[in-house]
């Protein structure tokens, strides 16, 4: 943004998300000062700019959360909607370089631009920039990408950085040897984790309800919720993890063999992050 005059000898602006000032006197260099002058700290214009910075931070977080929800649910998003939000830097930062699918699910590409009319410009696995004109586009969960290994390798070659975890999101496949009657995963039961588990779960994007940490996924036309039990005597005490299970929201508990691939992966991702175990991409949670 531009610089706003304040008082007789200063201008203020947002620099890297913070209020900065520069001198306009005869010896001014045009560079921002290292600290905000004391005479400006209580100025109404400075306070308004601080409030704007706080709103922009909230807006950025909301954009990232919304795009993350689109990725997790793999829901088609109207390209007209994407075209309307793309000019906004916060939305563009959240969407750029995500893998997108148009009308052909076998032709993924990295999103680079969206025109005013909703056309998508993407880089495909051949390295070509192509133009897609679908009515809606999907930002798929990585377990739904058959070319995931190739996409990850190509993303590294392009030095792609995704603000929303997609390609390098930890993924877990459902084992083939599950028993039909089983409804819980006991792999994490008895694991002791650092204090303030509930607060840490919130920062990781999970919901805490009573003695459970939960995450929801929309899959196959229904909302499925993974729930990890925990035992924590006090807010600042250590917690012990319990079992992991899945259920349809306002519906029955699912047998493990009934859990879909996205719900399974996201539930295991949550449990792994809470336990501090090794993630699906081989990194420490």
Coordinates of C-alpha atoms in Angstrom, one line a residue:
X1 CA 0.0 0.0 0.0
X2 CA 1.0 3.7 -0.3
X3 CA 2.4 6.0 2.3
X4 CA 0.0 8.2 4.4
X5 CA 1.1 11.6 5.7
X6 CA 1.0 11.9 9.5
X7 CA 1.9 15.1 11.3
X8 CA 4.4 17.5 9.7
X9 CA 7.4 15.2 9.1
X10 CA 6.3 11.5 8.8
X11 CA 4.5 9.1 6.6
X12 CA 3.2 5.7 7.7
X13 CA 2.4 2.5 5.8
X14 CA 2.1 -1.3 6.3
X15 CA 5.5 -3.0 5.7
X16 CA 5.5 -6.8 6.1
X17 CA 2.2 -6.6 7.9
X18 CA 3.4 -4.0 10.5
X19 CA 3.0 -0.3 10.8
X20 CA 6.2 1.5 9.7
X21 CA 7.1 5.1 9.4
X22 CA 9.5 7.1 7.4
X23 CA 10.7 10.7 7.7
X24 CA 9.7 13.4 5.1
X25 CA 12.1 16.0 6.4
X26 CA 14.9 17.6 4.4
X27 CA 17.3 14.8 5.3
X28 CA 14.9 11.9 4.6
X29 CA 16.3 8.8 2.9
X30 CA 12.9 7.4 1.9
X31 CA 13.6 4.2 3.8
X32 CA 11.4 3.0 6.7
X33 CA 12.6 3.8 10.2
X34 CA 13.7 0.8 12.3
X35 CA 11.2 1.7 15.0
X36 CA 8.0 3.7 15.2
X37 CA 8.7 7.2 16.6
X38 CA 7.2 7.8 20.1
X39 CA 5.3 10.8 18.8
X40 CA 3.3 8.5 16.5
X41 CA 2.6 5.5 18.7
X42 CA -0.7 6.9 20.0
X43 CA -1.7 8.7 16.8
X44 CA -5.3 7.9 15.6
X45 CA -4.0 7.2 12.0
X46 CA -1.5 4.8 13.4
X47 CA -4.1 3.0 15.4
X48 CA -6.4 2.7 12.4
X49 CA -3.6 1.2 10.4
X50 CA -2.9 -1.3 13.2
X51 CA -6.5 -2.3 13.1
X52 CA -6.3 -2.8 9.3
X53 CA -3.2 -5.0 9.8
X54 CA -5.1 -7.1 12.3
X55 CA -8.0 -7.5 9.9
X56 CA -5.7 -8.4 7.1
X57 CA -4.1 -11.1 9.3
X58 CA -7.6 -12.5 10.1
X59 CA -8.6 -12.4 6.5
X60 CA -5.5 -14.3 5.4
X61 CA -6.1 -17.0 8.0
X62 CA -9.7 -17.3 6.9
X63 CA -8.7 -17.7 3.2
X64 CA -6.2 -20.4 4.1
X65 CA -8.7 -22.2 6.2
X66 CA -11.3 -22.1 3.5
X67 CA -9.0 -23.4 0.8
X68 CA -7.7 -26.1 3.2
X69 CA -11.4 -27.2 3.6
X70 CA -11.8 -27.3 -0.2
X71 CA -8.6 -29.6 -0.4
X72 CA -9.7 -31.9 2.4
X73 CA -13.2 -32.3 1.0
X74 CA -12.2 -32.4 -2.7
X75 CA -15.4 -30.5 -3.5
X76 CA -15.8 -28.9 -7.0
X77 CA -15.5 -25.1 -6.7
X78 CA -17.2 -22.9 -9.4
X79 CA -14.5 -21.3 -11.5
X80 CA -16.6 -18.1 -11.5
X81 CA -16.1 -17.9 -7.7
X82 CA -12.4 -18.5 -8.1
X83 CA -12.2 -15.7 -10.7
X84 CA -13.9 -13.3 -8.3
X85 CA -11.5 -14.0 -5.4
X86 CA -8.3 -14.4 -7.3
X87 CA -7.5 -10.6 -7.5
X88 CA -7.4 -10.6 -3.7
X89 CA -3.7 -11.2 -2.7
X90 CA -4.7 -13.3 0.3
X91 CA -6.9 -15.6 -1.8
X92 CA -4.3 -15.7 -4.5
X93 CA -1.5 -16.6 -2.1
X94 CA -3.7 -19.5 -0.7
X95 CA -4.6 -20.9 -4.1
X96 CA -1.4 -20.4 -6.2
X97 CA 0.5 -23.6 -7.1
X98 CA -2.1 -25.9 -5.7
X99 CA -2.8 -29.0 -7.9
X100 CA -6.1 -28.4 -9.7
X101 CA -8.3 -30.7 -11.8
X102 CA -10.7 -29.5 -14.5
X103 CA -13.0 -31.6 -16.6
X104 CA -10.4 -34.4 -17.1
X105 CA -9.4 -36.0 -13.8
X106 CA -6.4 -37.6 -15.5
X107 CA -4.8 -34.2 -16.3
X108 CA -3.7 -32.4 -13.1
X109 CA -1.8 -29.2 -13.2
X110 CA -0.4 -26.5 -10.9
X111 CA -2.6 -23.4 -10.7
X112 CA -0.7 -20.3 -11.8
X113 CA -3.4 -17.8 -12.9
X114 CA -7.2 -17.3 -13.3
X115 CA -8.7 -15.0 -15.8
X116 CA -11.6 -12.7 -15.2
X117 CA -13.8 -15.1 -17.1
X118 CA -12.8 -18.1 -15.0
X119 CA -10.3 -19.7 -17.3
X120 CA -7.5 -21.5 -15.4
X121 CA -3.9 -21.3 -16.4
X122 CA -2.0 -24.4 -15.1
X123 CA 1.4 -26.0 -15.6
X124 CA 0.9 -29.7 -16.4
X125 CA 3.3 -32.6 -15.8
X126 CA 4.9 -32.1 -19.2
X127 CA 5.9 -28.6 -18.1
X128 CA 3.5 -26.9 -20.5
X129 CA 1.3 -24.0 -19.5
X130 CA -2.3 -24.8 -20.6
X131 CA -5.6 -23.1 -20.4
X132 CA -8.6 -24.9 -18.9
X133 CA -12.2 -23.7 -19.1
X134 CA -14.2 -25.9 -16.8
X135 CA -17.4 -24.8 -15.1
X136 CA -15.9 -26.0 -11.8
X137 CA -12.5 -27.1 -10.6
X138 CA -11.4 -29.5 -7.9
X139 CA -8.4 -29.0 -5.5
X140 CA -8.1 -32.7 -4.6
X141 CA -6.9 -34.3 -1.5
X142 CA -3.6 -36.0 -2.2
X143 CA -5.0 -39.5 -1.6
X144 CA -7.2 -38.8 -4.7
X145 CA -4.2 -38.0 -6.9
X146 CA -3.0 -41.1 -8.8
X147 CA 0.1 -39.2 -10.0
X148 CA 1.0 -38.0 -6.5
X149 CA 4.7 -39.2 -6.5
X150 CA 5.2 -37.6 -10.0
X151 CA 3.5 -34.4 -8.8
X152 CA 5.7 -34.2 -5.7
X153 CA 8.9 -34.7 -7.7
X154 CA 7.8 -32.1 -10.3
X155 CA 6.9 -29.6 -7.6
X156 CA 10.4 -30.0 -6.1
X157 CA 11.9 -29.3 -9.6
X158 CA 9.7 -26.2 -10.0
X159 CA 10.5 -25.1 -6.4
X160 CA 6.8 -24.9 -5.7
X161 CA 5.7 -23.7 -2.3
X162 CA 2.1 -24.4 -1.3
X163 CA 0.6 -22.3 1.5
X164 CA -2.0 -24.9 2.0
X165 CA -0.8 -28.5 2.6
X166 CA -1.7 -30.6 -0.4
X167 CA 1.1 -32.4 -2.1
X168 CA 3.2 -32.8 1.0
X169 CA 0.3 -33.4 3.3
X170 CA 0.9 -36.6 5.3
X171 CA -1.2 -39.5 3.9
X172 CA -2.1 -42.9 5.2
X173 CA -3.7 -45.8 3.3
X174 CA -6.2 -48.1 5.0
X175 CA -4.7 -51.5 5.7
X176 CA -6.0 -54.4 3.7
X177 CA -6.1 -56.8 6.7
X178 CA -8.7 -55.1 8.9
X179 CA -11.3 -57.2 10.6
X180 CA -14.9 -56.4 9.6
X181 CA -16.1 -56.1 13.2
X182 CA -13.4 -53.6 14.3
X183 CA -14.4 -50.0 15.0
X184 CA -11.3 -48.5 16.7
X185 CA -7.6 -48.0 16.1
X186 CA -5.6 -48.8 19.2
X187 CA -2.1 -48.0 17.9
X188 CA -1.8 -44.7 19.8
X189 CA -3.5 -45.8 23.0
X190 CA -1.4 -45.2 26.1
X191 CA 0.9 -42.7 24.4
X192 CA 1.8 -39.9 26.8
X193 CA 2.0 -36.4 25.2
X194 CA 3.2 -33.0 26.4
X195 CA 0.9 -30.8 28.4
X196 CA -1.9 -28.5 27.1
X197 CA -3.0 -31.1 24.5
X198 CA -6.3 -29.4 24.0
X199 CA -4.7 -26.0 23.2
X200 CA -2.2 -27.7 20.9
X201 CA -5.0 -29.5 19.1
X202 CA -6.7 -26.2 18.4
X203 CA -3.5 -24.7 16.9
X204 CA -3.3 -27.7 14.6
X205 CA -6.8 -27.0 13.3
X206 CA -8.7 -29.7 15.2
X207 CA -11.8 -29.4 17.4
X208 CA -11.8 -30.4 21.1
X209 CA -15.1 -31.7 22.5
X210 CA -15.0 -33.0 26.1
X211 CA -12.3 -35.7 26.1
X212 CA -12.1 -36.1 22.4
X213 CA -10.1 -34.3 19.6
X214 CA -12.1 -34.3 16.4
X215 CA -11.7 -33.6 12.7
X216 CA -14.4 -33.7 10.0
X217 CA -14.3 -34.7 6.4
X218 CA -16.9 -34.5 3.7
X219 CA -16.7 -37.7 1.6
X220 CA -19.0 -39.8 -0.5
X221 CA -21.9 -37.5 0.2
X222 CA -21.7 -37.5 3.9
X223 CA -19.8 -35.8 6.8
X224 CA -17.5 -38.2 8.6
X225 CA -15.8 -37.3 11.9
X226 CA -12.7 -38.9 13.3
X227 CA -12.4 -38.8 17.1
X228 CA -9.3 -39.4 19.2
X229 CA -10.0 -40.0 22.9
X230 CA -7.6 -38.6 25.5
X231 CA -7.3 -38.4 29.3
X232 CA -6.0 -35.1 30.8
X233 CA -6.6 -34.5 34.5
X234 CA -5.7 -30.8 34.4
X235 CA -5.3 -28.1 31.7
X236 CA -1.5 -28.0 32.1
X237 CA -0.9 -31.7 32.8
X238 CA 0.4 -34.4 30.5
X239 CA -2.3 -36.3 28.5
X240 CA -2.7 -39.9 27.6
X241 CA -4.1 -40.8 24.2
X242 CA -6.9 -43.4 23.8
X243 CA -8.5 -45.0 20.8
X244 CA -9.3 -43.5 17.4
X245 CA -12.6 -44.1 15.7
X246 CA -14.8 -42.7 12.9
X247 CA -18.5 -42.0 12.8
X248 CA -21.0 -40.3 10.5
X249 CA -22.1 -37.0 12.0
X250 CA -25.5 -37.5 13.6
X251 CA -25.2 -41.1 12.5
X252 CA -23.6 -44.5 13.5
X253 CA -20.0 -45.4 14.3
X254 CA -18.3 -46.8 11.3
X255 CA -16.6 -50.1 11.1
X256 CA -13.0 -49.5 10.0
X257 CA -13.7 -51.3 6.7
X258 CA -16.4 -48.7 6.0
X259 CA -14.1 -45.6 6.4
X260 CA -13.3 -43.8 3.2
X261 CA -9.7 -43.1 2.0
X262 CA -9.8 -39.4 2.8
X263 CA -11.5 -39.8 6.2
X264 CA -9.0 -42.5 7.1
X265 CA -6.0 -40.5 6.1
X266 CA -7.2 -37.3 7.9
X267 CA -8.0 -39.3 11.0
X268 CA -4.6 -40.9 11.1
X269 CA -3.0 -37.6 10.3
X270 CA -4.7 -36.1 13.3
X271 CA -3.7 -38.9 15.6
X272 CA -0.1 -38.9 14.4
X273 CA 0.2 -35.1 14.9
X274 CA -1.2 -35.4 18.4
X275 CA 1.1 -38.3 19.4
X276 CA 4.2 -36.7 17.8
X277 CA 4.9 -39.8 15.8
X278 CA 6.5 -40.0 12.4
X279 CA 4.1 -38.6 9.7
X280 CA 3.0 -40.1 6.5
X281 CA 5.8 -38.2 4.7
X282 CA 8.5 -39.4 7.0
X283 CA 8.7 -36.2 9.1
X284 CA 8.2 -35.6 12.8
X285 CA 4.7 -34.3 13.5

